[in-house]
PDB file of C-alpha atoms in Angstrom:
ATOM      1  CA  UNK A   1     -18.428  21.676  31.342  1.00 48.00           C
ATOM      2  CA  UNK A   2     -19.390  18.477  29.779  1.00 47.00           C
ATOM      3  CA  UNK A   3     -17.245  17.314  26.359  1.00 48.00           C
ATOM      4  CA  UNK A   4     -19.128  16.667  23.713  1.00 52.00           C
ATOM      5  CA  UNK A   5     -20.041  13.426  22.705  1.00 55.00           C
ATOM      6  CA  UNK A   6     -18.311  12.262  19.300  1.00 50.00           C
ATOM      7  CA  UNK A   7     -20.957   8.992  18.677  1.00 53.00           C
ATOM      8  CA  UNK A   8     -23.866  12.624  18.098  1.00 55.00           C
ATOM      9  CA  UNK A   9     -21.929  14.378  15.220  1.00 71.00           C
ATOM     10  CA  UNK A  10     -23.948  13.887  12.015  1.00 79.00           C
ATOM     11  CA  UNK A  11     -21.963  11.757   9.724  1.00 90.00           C
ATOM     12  CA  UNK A  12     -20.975  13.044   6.227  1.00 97.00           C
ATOM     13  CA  UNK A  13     -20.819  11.083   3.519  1.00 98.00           C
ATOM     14  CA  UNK A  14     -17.213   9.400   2.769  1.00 98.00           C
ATOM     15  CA  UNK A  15     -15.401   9.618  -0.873  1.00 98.00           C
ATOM     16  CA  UNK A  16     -12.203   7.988  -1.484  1.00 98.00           C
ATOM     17  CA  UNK A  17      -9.482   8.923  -4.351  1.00 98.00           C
ATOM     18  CA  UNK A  18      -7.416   6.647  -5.193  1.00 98.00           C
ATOM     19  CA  UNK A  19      -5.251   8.846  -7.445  1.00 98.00           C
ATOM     20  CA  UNK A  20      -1.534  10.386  -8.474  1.00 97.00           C
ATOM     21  CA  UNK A  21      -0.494  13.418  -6.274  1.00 98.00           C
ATOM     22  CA  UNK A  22      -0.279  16.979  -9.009  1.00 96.00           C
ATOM     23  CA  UNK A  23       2.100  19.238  -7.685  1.00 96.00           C
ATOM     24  CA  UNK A  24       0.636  22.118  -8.689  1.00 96.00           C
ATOM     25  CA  UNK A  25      -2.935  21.600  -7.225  1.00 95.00           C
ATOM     26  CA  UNK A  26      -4.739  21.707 -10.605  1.00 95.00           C
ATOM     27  CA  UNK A  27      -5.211  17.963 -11.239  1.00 96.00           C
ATOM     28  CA  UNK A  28      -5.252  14.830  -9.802  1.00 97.00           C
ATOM     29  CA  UNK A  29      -5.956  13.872  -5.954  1.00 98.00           C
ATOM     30  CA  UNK A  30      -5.311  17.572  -4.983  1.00 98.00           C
ATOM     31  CA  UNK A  31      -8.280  18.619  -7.319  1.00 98.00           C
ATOM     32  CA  UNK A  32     -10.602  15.585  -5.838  1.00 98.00           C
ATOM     33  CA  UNK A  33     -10.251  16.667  -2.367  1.00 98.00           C
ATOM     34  CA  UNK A  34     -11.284  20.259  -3.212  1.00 98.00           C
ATOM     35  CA  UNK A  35     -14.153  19.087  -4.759  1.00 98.00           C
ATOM     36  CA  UNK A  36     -15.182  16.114  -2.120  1.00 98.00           C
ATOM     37  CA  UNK A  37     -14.720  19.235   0.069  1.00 98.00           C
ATOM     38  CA  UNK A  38     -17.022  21.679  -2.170  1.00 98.00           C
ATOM     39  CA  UNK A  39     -19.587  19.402  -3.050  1.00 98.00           C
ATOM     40  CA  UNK A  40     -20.260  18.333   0.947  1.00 98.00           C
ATOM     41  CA  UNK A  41     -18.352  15.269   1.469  1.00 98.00           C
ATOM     42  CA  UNK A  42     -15.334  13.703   3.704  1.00 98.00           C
ATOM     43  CA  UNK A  43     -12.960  13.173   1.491  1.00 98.00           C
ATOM     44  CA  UNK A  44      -9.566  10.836   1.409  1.00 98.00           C
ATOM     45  CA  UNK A  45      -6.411  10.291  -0.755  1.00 98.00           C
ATOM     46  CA  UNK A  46      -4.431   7.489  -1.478  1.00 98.00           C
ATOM     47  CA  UNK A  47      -1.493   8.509  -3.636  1.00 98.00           C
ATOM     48  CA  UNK A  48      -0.445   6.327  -6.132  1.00 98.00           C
ATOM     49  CA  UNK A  49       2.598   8.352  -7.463  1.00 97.00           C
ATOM     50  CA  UNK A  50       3.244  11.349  -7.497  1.00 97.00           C
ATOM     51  CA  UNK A  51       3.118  13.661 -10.724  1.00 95.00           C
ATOM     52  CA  UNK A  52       5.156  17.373 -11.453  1.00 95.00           C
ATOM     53  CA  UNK A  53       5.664  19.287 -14.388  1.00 94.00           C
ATOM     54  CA  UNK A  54       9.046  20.145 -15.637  1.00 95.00           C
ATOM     55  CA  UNK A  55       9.021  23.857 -16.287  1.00 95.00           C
ATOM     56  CA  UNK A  56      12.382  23.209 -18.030  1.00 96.00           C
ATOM     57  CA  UNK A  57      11.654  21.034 -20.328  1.00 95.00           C
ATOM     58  CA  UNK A  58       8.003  22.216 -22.183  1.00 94.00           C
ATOM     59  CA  UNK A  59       6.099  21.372 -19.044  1.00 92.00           C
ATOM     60  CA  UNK A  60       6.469  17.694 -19.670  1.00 91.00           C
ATOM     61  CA  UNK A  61       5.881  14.914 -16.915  1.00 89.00           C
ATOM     62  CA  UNK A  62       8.137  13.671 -14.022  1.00 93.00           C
ATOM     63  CA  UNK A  63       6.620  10.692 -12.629  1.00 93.00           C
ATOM     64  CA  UNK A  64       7.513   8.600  -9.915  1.00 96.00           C
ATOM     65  CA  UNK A  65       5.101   5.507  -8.848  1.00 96.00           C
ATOM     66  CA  UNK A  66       4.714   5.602  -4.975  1.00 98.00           C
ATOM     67  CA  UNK A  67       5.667   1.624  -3.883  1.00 98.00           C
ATOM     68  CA  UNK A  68       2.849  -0.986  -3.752  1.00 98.00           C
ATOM     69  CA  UNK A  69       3.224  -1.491  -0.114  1.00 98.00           C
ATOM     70  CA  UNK A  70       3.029   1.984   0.914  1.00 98.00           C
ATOM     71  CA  UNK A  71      -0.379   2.458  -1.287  1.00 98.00           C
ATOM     72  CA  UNK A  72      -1.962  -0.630   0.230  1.00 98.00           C
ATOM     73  CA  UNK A  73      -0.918   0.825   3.693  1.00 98.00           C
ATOM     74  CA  UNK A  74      -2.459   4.126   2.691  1.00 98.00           C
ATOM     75  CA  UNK A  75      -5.995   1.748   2.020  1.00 98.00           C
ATOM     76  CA  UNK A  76      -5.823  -0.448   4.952  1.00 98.00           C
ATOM     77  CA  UNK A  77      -5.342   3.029   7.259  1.00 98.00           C
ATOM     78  CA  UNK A  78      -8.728   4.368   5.259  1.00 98.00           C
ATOM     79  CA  UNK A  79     -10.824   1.654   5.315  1.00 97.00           C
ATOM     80  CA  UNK A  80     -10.163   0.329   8.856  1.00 97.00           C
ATOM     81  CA  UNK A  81     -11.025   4.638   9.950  1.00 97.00           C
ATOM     82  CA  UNK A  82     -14.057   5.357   7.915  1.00 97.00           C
ATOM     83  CA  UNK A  83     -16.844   3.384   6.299  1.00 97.00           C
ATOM     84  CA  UNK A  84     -16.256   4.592   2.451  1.00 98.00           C
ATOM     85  CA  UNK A  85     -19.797   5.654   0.569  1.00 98.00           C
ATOM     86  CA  UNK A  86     -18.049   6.028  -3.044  1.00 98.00           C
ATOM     87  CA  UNK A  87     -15.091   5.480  -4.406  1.00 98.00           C
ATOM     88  CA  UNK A  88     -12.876   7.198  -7.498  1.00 98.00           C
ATOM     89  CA  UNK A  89      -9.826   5.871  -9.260  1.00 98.00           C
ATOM     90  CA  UNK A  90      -8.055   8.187 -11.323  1.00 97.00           C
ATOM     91  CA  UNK A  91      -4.227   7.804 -12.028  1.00 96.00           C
ATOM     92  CA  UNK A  92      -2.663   4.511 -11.225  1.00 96.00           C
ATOM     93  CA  UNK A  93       0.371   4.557 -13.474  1.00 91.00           C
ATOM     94  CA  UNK A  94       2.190   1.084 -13.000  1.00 94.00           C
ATOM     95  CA  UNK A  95       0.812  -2.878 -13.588  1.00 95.00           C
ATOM     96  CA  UNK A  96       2.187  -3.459 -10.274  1.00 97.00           C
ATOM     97  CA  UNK A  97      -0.156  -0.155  -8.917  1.00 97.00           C
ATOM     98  CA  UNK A  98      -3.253  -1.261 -10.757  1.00 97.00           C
ATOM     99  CA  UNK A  99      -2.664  -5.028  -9.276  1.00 97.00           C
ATOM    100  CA  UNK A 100      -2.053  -3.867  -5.832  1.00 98.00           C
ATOM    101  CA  UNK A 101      -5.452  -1.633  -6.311  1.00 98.00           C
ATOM    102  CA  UNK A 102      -7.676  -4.516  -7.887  1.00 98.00           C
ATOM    103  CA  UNK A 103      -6.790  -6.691  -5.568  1.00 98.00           C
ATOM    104  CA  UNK A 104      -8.351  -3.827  -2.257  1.00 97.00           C
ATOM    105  CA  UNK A 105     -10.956  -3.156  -4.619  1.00 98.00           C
ATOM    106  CA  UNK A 106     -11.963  -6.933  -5.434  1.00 97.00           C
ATOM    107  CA  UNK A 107     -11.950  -7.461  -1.390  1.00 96.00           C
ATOM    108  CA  UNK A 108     -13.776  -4.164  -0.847  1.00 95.00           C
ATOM    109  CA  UNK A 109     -16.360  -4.409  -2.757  1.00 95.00           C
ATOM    110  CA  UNK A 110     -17.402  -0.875  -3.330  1.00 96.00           C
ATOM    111  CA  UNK A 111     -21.503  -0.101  -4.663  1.00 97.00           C
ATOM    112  CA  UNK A 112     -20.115   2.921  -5.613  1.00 98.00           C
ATOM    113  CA  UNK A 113     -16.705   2.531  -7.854  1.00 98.00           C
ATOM    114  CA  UNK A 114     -15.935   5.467 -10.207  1.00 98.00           C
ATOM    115  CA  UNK A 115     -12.866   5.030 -12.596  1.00 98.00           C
ATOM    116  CA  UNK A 116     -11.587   8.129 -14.536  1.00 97.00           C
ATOM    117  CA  UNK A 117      -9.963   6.117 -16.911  1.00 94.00           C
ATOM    118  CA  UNK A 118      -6.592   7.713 -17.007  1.00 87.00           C
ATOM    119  CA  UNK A 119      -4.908   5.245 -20.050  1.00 77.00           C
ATOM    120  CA  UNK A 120      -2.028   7.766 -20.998  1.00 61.00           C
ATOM    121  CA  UNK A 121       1.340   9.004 -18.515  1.00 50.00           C
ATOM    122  CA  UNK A 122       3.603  11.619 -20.504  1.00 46.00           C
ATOM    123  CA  UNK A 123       5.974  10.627 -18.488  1.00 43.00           C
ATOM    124  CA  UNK A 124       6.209   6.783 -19.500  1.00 44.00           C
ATOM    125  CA  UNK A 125       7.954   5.233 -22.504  1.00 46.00           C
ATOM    126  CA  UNK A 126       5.087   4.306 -24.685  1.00 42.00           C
ATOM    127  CA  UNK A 127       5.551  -0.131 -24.283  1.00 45.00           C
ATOM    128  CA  UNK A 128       5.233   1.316 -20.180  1.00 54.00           C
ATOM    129  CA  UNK A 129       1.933   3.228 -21.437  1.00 68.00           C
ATOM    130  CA  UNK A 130       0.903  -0.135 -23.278  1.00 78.00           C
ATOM    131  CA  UNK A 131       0.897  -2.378 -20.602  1.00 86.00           C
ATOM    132  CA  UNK A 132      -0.351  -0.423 -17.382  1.00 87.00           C
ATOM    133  CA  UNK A 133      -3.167   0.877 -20.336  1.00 88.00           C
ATOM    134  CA  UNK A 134      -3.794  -3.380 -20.778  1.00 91.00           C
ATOM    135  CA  UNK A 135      -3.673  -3.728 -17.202  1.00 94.00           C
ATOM    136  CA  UNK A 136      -6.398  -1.578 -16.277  1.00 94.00           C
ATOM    137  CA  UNK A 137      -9.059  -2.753 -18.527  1.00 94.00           C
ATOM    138  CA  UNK A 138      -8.693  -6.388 -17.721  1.00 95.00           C
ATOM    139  CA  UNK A 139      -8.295  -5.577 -13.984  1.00 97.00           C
ATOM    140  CA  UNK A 140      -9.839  -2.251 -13.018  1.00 97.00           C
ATOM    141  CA  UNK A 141     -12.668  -1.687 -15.508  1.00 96.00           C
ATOM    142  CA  UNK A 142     -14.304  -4.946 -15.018  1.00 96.00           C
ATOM    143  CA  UNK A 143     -15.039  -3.767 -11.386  1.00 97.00           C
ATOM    144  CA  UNK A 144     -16.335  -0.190 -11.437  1.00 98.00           C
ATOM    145  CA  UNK A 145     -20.311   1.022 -11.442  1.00 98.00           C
ATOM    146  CA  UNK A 146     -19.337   4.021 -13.131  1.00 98.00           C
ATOM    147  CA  UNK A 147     -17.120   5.272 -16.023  1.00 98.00           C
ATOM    148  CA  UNK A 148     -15.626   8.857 -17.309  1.00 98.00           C
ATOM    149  CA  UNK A 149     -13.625   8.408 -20.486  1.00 97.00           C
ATOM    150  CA  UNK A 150     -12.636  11.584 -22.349  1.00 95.00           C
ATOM    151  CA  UNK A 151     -12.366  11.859 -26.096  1.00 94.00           C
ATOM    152  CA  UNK A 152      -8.655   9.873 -26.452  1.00 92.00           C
ATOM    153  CA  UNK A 153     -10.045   7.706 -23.727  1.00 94.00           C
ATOM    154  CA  UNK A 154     -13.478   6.233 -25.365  1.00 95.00           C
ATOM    155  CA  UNK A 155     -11.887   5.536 -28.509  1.00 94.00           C
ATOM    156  CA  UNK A 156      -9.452   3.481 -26.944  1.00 92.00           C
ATOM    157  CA  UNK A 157     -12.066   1.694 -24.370  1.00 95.00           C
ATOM    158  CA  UNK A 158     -14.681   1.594 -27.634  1.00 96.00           C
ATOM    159  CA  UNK A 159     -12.707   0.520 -30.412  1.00 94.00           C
ATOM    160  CA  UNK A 160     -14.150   2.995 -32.721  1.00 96.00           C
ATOM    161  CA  UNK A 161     -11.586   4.698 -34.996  1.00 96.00           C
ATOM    162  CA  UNK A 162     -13.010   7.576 -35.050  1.00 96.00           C
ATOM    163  CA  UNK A 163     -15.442  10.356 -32.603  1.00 97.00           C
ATOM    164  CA  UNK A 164     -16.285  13.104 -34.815  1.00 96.00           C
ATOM    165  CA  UNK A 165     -19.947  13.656 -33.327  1.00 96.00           C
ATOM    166  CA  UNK A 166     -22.663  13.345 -31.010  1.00 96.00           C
ATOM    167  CA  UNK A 167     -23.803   9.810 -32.487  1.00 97.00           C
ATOM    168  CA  UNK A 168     -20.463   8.833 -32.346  1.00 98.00           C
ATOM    169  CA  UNK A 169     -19.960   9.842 -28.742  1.00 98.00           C
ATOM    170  CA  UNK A 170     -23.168   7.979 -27.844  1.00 98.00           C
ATOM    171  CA  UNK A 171     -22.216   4.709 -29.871  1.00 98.00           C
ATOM    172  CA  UNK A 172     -19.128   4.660 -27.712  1.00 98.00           C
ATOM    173  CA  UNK A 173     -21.272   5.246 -24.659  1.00 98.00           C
ATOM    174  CA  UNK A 174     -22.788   2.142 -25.529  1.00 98.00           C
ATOM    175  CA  UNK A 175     -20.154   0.012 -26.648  1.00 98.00           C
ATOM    176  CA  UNK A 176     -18.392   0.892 -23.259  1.00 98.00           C
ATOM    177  CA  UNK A 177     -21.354  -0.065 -21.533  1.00 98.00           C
ATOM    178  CA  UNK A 178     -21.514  -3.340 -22.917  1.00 98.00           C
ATOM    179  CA  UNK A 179     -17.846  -4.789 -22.556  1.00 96.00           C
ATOM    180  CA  UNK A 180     -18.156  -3.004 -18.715  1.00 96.00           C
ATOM    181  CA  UNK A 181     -21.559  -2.799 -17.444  1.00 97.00           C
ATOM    182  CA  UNK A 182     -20.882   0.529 -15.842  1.00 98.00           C
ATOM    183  CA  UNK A 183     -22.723   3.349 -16.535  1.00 98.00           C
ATOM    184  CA  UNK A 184     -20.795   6.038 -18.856  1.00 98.00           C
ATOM    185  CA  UNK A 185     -20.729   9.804 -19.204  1.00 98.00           C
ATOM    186  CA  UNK A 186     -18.239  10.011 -22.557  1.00 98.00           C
ATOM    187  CA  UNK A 187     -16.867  13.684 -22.460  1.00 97.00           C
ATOM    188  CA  UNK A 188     -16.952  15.385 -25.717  1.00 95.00           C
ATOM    189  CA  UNK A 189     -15.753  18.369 -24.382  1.00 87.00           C
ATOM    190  CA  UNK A 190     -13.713  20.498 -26.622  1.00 87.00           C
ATOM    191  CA  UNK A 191     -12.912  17.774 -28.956  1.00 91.00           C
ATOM    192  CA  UNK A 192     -16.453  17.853 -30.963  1.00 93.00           C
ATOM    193  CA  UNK A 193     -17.634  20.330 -33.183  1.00 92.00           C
ATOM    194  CA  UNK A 194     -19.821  23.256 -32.162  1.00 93.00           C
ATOM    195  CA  UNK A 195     -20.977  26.022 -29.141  1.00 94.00           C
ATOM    196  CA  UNK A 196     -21.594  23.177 -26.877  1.00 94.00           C
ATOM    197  CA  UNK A 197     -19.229  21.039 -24.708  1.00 94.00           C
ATOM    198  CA  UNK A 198     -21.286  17.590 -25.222  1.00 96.00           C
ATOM    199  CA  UNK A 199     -20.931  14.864 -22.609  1.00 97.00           C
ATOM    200  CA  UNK A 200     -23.465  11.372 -23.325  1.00 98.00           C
ATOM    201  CA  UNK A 201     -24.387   9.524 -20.498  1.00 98.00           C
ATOM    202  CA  UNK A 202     -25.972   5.885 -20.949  1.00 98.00           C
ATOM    203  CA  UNK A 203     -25.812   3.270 -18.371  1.00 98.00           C
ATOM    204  CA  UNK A 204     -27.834   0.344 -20.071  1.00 97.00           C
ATOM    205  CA  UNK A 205     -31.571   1.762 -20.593  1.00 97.00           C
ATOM    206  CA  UNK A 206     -31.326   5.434 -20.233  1.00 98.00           C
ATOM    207  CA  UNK A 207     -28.817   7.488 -22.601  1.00 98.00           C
ATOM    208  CA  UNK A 208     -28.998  11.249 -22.536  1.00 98.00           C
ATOM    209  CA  UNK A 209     -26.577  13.780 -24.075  1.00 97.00           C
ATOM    210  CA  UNK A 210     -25.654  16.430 -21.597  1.00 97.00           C
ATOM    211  CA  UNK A 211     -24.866  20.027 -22.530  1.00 95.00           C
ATOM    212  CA  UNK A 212     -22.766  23.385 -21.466  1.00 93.00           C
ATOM    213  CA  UNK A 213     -21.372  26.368 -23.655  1.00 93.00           C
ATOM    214  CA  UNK A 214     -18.048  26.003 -24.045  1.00 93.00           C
ATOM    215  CA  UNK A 215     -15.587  28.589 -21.922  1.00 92.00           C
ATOM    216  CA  UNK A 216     -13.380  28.610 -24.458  1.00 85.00           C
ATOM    217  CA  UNK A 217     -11.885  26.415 -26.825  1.00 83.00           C
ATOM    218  CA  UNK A 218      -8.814  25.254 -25.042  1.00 84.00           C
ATOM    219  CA  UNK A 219      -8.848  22.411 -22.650  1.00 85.00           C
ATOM    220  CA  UNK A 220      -8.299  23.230 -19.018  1.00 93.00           C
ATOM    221  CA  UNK A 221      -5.776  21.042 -16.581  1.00 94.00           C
ATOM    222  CA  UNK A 222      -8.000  19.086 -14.424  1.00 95.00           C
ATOM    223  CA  UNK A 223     -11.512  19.275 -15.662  1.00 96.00           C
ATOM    224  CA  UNK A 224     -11.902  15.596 -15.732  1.00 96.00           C
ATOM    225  CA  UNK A 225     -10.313  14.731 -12.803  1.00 97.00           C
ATOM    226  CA  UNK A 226     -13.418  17.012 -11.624  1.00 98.00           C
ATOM    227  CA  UNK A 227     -15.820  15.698 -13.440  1.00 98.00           C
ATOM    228  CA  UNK A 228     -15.462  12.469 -12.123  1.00 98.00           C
ATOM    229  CA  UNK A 229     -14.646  13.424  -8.057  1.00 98.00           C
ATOM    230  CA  UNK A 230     -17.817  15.280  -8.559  1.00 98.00           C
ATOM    231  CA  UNK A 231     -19.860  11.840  -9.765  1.00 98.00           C
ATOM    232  CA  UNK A 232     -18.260  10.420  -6.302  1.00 98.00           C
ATOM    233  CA  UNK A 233     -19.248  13.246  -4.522  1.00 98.00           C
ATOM    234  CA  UNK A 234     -23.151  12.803  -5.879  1.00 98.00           C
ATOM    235  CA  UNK A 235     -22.831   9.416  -5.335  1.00 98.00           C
ATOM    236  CA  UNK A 236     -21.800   8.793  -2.127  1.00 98.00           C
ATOM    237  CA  UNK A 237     -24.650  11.171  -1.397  1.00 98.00           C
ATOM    238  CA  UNK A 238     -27.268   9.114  -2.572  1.00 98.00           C
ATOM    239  CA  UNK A 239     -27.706  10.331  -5.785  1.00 98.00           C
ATOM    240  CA  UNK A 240     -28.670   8.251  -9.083  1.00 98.00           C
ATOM    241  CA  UNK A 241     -25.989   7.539 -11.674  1.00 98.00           C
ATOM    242  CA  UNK A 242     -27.841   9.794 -13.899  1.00 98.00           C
ATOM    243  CA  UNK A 243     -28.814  12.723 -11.523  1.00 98.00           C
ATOM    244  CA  UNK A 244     -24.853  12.805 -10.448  1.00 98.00           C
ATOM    245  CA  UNK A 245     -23.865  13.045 -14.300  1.00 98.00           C
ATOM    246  CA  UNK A 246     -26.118  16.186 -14.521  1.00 98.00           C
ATOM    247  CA  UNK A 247     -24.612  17.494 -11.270  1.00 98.00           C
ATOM    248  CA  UNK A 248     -20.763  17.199 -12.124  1.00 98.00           C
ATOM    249  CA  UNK A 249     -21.565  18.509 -15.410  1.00 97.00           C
ATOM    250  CA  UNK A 250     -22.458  21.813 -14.193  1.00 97.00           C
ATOM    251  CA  UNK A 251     -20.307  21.736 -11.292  1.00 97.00           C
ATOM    252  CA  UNK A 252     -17.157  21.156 -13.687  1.00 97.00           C
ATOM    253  CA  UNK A 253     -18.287  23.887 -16.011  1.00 96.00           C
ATOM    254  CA  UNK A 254     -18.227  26.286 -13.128  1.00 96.00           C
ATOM    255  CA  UNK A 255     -15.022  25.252 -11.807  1.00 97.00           C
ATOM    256  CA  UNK A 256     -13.735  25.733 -15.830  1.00 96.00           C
ATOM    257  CA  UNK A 257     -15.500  29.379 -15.872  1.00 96.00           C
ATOM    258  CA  UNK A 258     -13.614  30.252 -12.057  1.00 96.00           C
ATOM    259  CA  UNK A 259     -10.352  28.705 -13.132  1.00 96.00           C
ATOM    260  CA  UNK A 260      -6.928  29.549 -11.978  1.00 96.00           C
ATOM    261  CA  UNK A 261      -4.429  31.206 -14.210  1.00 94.00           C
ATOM    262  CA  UNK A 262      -0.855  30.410 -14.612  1.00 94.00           C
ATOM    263  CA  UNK A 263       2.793  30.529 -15.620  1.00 95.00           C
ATOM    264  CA  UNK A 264       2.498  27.192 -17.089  1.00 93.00           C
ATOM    265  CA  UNK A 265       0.926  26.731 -20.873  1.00 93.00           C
ATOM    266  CA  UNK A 266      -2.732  26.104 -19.455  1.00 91.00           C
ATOM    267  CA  UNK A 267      -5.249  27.030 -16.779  1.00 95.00           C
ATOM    268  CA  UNK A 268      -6.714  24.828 -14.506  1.00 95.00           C
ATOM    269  CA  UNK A 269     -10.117  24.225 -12.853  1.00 96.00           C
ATOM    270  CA  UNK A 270     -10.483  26.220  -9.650  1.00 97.00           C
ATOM    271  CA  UNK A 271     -13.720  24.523  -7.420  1.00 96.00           C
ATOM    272  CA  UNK A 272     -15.339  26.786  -4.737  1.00 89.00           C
TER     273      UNK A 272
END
C-alpha cells in the first residue's frame, strides 16, 4: 500500500495568536483557536501569560507574564513550521512582552497584522497598566493593517472624551485611522444607546457602520477576542478588510447568541 504523499494535501490558510492563555476557555488564545478552527483555518498560539480568575476574590485577575525568551521561542518554532497568512495580537501584558513581540513582528513583516488592542490587565497595579498601555501604541500599533478597539479602548487610542453615539464612534474610527493607518472596526457594542450593537468600520476611504440586535444587554467574556480572531480568520483567507469586518460581525453575534453559561458572574462566547 503506498503512503500518501504529504507535498498533495491542500494547504489551509495559517492564523497566528499571539495572545494571554484564559483558563476557563472563554477568552483569550483559547477562544482564537476555536474560532481559527470554526471559521476554516490552521490556527497557532503563542502565549504571552497566562490569565485565571479568582473565584475567591469577585472573579478578579491572576496574571502571570510568560518570560520573553520562552515567547520568542514559541515564534521562532511557528514561523520556521508554517508560512503564517494573518496574524492577531491580543493580550501582551508587560513592556518587556510587547518589546520582545515588536521586535518578531518588525522582522516578520506580516501583510496581514490584526491587533485587538487589549490596553487594560485587572490584574496590574494601574502605573503597570500605564506603561505596557504606552508601550503598545508606540511599538505595536504603528505596525498592524488592522485594528479592533472596543468602547474603553477607542477613547483611549482617539483621544475623544467622550463616545456617546454613532458619529462619535465613527469620528474615532477616523482619528484612529489617521495616527495608525490601519483599518478600524470601533465596537460599540453594548456601550451605545439603542436595539442595535453598532460596530464602524473605516480604513481610509470607505467607512460603514455595521449592525446586529443586541442579545442582551450585558457584555459577554470573550466577544472581542472573537471578533478580532474572526478578522484573521477572513483575512488570511483572502478576504478584504471590509468584507472580513462584515464576516466577524455576524460570526461574533452568533457565537454571543450560542454562548456558554456559567458559575462565574458572566457568560462567554461559545463558536461552533
Amino acid at each position: 500500500m503506498t503512503s500518501p504523499d504529504v507535498t498533495a494535501a491542500r494547504r489551509v490558510p495559517v492564523a497566528l495568536t499571539i495572545a494571554g492563555s484564559e483558563a476557563t476557555g472563554g477568552a483569550g488564545a483559547q477562544t482564537d483557536l476555536k474560532t481559527f478552527q470554526a471559521l476554516g483555518t490552521f490556527g497557532m498560539a503563542a502565549l504571552t501569560c497566562i490569565v485565571s480568575f479568582d473565584p475567591k476574590a469577585g472573579w478578579g485577575h491572576r496574571f502571570v507574564p510568560v518570560e520573553a525568551q520562552v515567547i520568542a521561542d514559541q515564534l521562532e518554532a511557528q514561523l520556521a513550521t508554517y508560512d503564517v497568512d494573518a496574524v492577531k495580537v491580543g493580550m501582551l501584558g508587560t513592556p518587556v512582552t510587547i518589546e520582545t513581540v515588536a521586535q518578531v513582528l518588525r522582522e516578520l513583516r506580516p501583510e496581514r497584522l490584526v491587533l485587538d488592542p487589549v490596553l487594560i490587565c485587572k490584574g496590574q497595579e494601574p502605573g503597570a497598566a500605564l506603561d505596557t498601555d504606552t508601550a503598545l501604541k508606540e511599538q505595536v500599533l504603528p505596525l498592524v493593517t488592522f485594528v479592533t478597539p472596543n468602547h474603553f479602548e477607542a477613547l483611549s487610542l482617539s483621544g475623544l472624551d467622550a463616545i456617546e453615539s454613532e458619529d462619535d464612534l465613527a469620528r474615532a474610527a477616523r482619528i484612529i485611522h489617521e495616527r495608525s493607518g490601519a483599518a478600524v472596526l470601533a465596537k460599540g457594542g453594548v456601550c451605545l444607546a439603542g436595539p442595535d450593537a453598532v460596530d464602524v468600520f473605516y480604513d481610509g476611504s470607505t467607512l460603514e457602520v455595521l449592525r446586529e440586535p443586541k442579545v442582551g444587554d450585558l457584555a459577554v467574556s470573550g466577544a472581542g477576542c472573537t471578533l478580532a480572531a474572526a478578522v484573521t480568520a477572513e483575512l488570511a483567507k483572502g478576504a478584504t478588510a471590509l468584507e472580513a469586518a462584515r464576516s466577524a460581525k455576524s460570526f461574533v453575534r452568533q457565537a454571543i447568541v450560542d454562548r456558554m453559561p456559567s458559575r462565574a458572574p458572566f457568560e462567554a462566547v461559545r463558536q461552533r
